[in-house]
Phi, psi and omega in degrees: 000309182292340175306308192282354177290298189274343161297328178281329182298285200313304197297315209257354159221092209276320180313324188245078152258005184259346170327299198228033160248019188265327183298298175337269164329003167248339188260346178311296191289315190317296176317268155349331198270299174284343186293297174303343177253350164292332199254300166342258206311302159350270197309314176336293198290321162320327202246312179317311208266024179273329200115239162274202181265330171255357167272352152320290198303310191286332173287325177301305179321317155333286209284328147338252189298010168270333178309285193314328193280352179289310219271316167297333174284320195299314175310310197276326173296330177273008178252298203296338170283352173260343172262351162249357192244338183054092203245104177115333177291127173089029157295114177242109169251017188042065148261041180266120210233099175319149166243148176260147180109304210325335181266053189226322153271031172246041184277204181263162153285292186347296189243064126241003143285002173265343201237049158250326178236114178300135172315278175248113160323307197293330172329280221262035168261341185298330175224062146054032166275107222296300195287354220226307200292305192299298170354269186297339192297305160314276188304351177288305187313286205299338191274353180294335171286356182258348196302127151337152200297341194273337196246346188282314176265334164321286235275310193296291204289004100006260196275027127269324164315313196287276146035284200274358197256302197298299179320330204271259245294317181301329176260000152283321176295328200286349175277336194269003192284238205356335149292293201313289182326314177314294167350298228270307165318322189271329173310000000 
């Protein structure tokens, strides 16, 4: 509804779009406003409500070799579809483009394995670095599984609460996304 509401707002009242383009901008910053302590408060809890250190270690290993054999099926099913349907050949469709940025996106691994681990946590929950946050959110999970068993279940139903805080706000905003989209469409 709101799709069609704000394509319709925008073509047929193009003067008052500022009427309903504040909403967008509220559900936009709204949105942005929960992706970190939602993805916090997650990974904590995920890794905290796992248990010990060593149903860690197997689960992570699990989650390993579940990685690698998806990503080797996926690899190995796209060379075989390419090598029997040849997708593009005696195509010119004259895209060819500068991409602008790109020596901007040549760092290394080396260091962006180094810029996984945050300087100031707060730095990078303040300008939203995803990797540096996941980062730290893991080691808060894991050593939270070595903490005494009394500080342990603190700590957990803590941060399933917080958890659980984040989620009631995050399904409030996803209810205002039909306002928000109007917003966003008709600008």
């Amino acid at each position: 509804i709101g799709l069609a509401l704000g394509a319709a707002w925008g073509i047929l009242l193009p003067e008052h779009v500022g009427w309903v383009r504040w909403m967008g901008d509220v559900f936009l910053s709204a949105l942005r406003m929960v992706i970190v302590p939602l993805i916090l408060t997650s990974i904590i809890s995920g890794i905290a409500n796992v248990g010990s250190a060593e149903e860690l270690g197997k689960l992570g290993g699990k989650t390993l070799l579940y990685y690698v054999a998806t990503s080797t099926l996926a690899i190995l099913t796209g060379q075989v579809l390419v090598n029997l349907i040849h997708p593009g050949v005696g195509a010119d469709l004259g895209l060819q483009a500068p991409v602008e940025g790109l020596a901007a996106a040549t760092s290394s691994f080396g260091s962006t394995l180094l810029n996984i681990v945050p300087k100031n946590i707060f730095v990078a929950f303040q300008t939203e670095q995803m990797l540096s946050i996941i980062f730290f959110a893991g080691l808060v999970g894991f050593f939270s599984t070595r903490l005494p068993p009394k500080q342990r279940v603190f700590f957990s139903e803590l941060v399933n609460t917080l958890l659980e805080l984040m989620m009631r706000i995050t399904h409030f905003i996803v209810r205002l996304a039909p306002f928000g989209m109007l917003g966003i469409l008709a600008g």
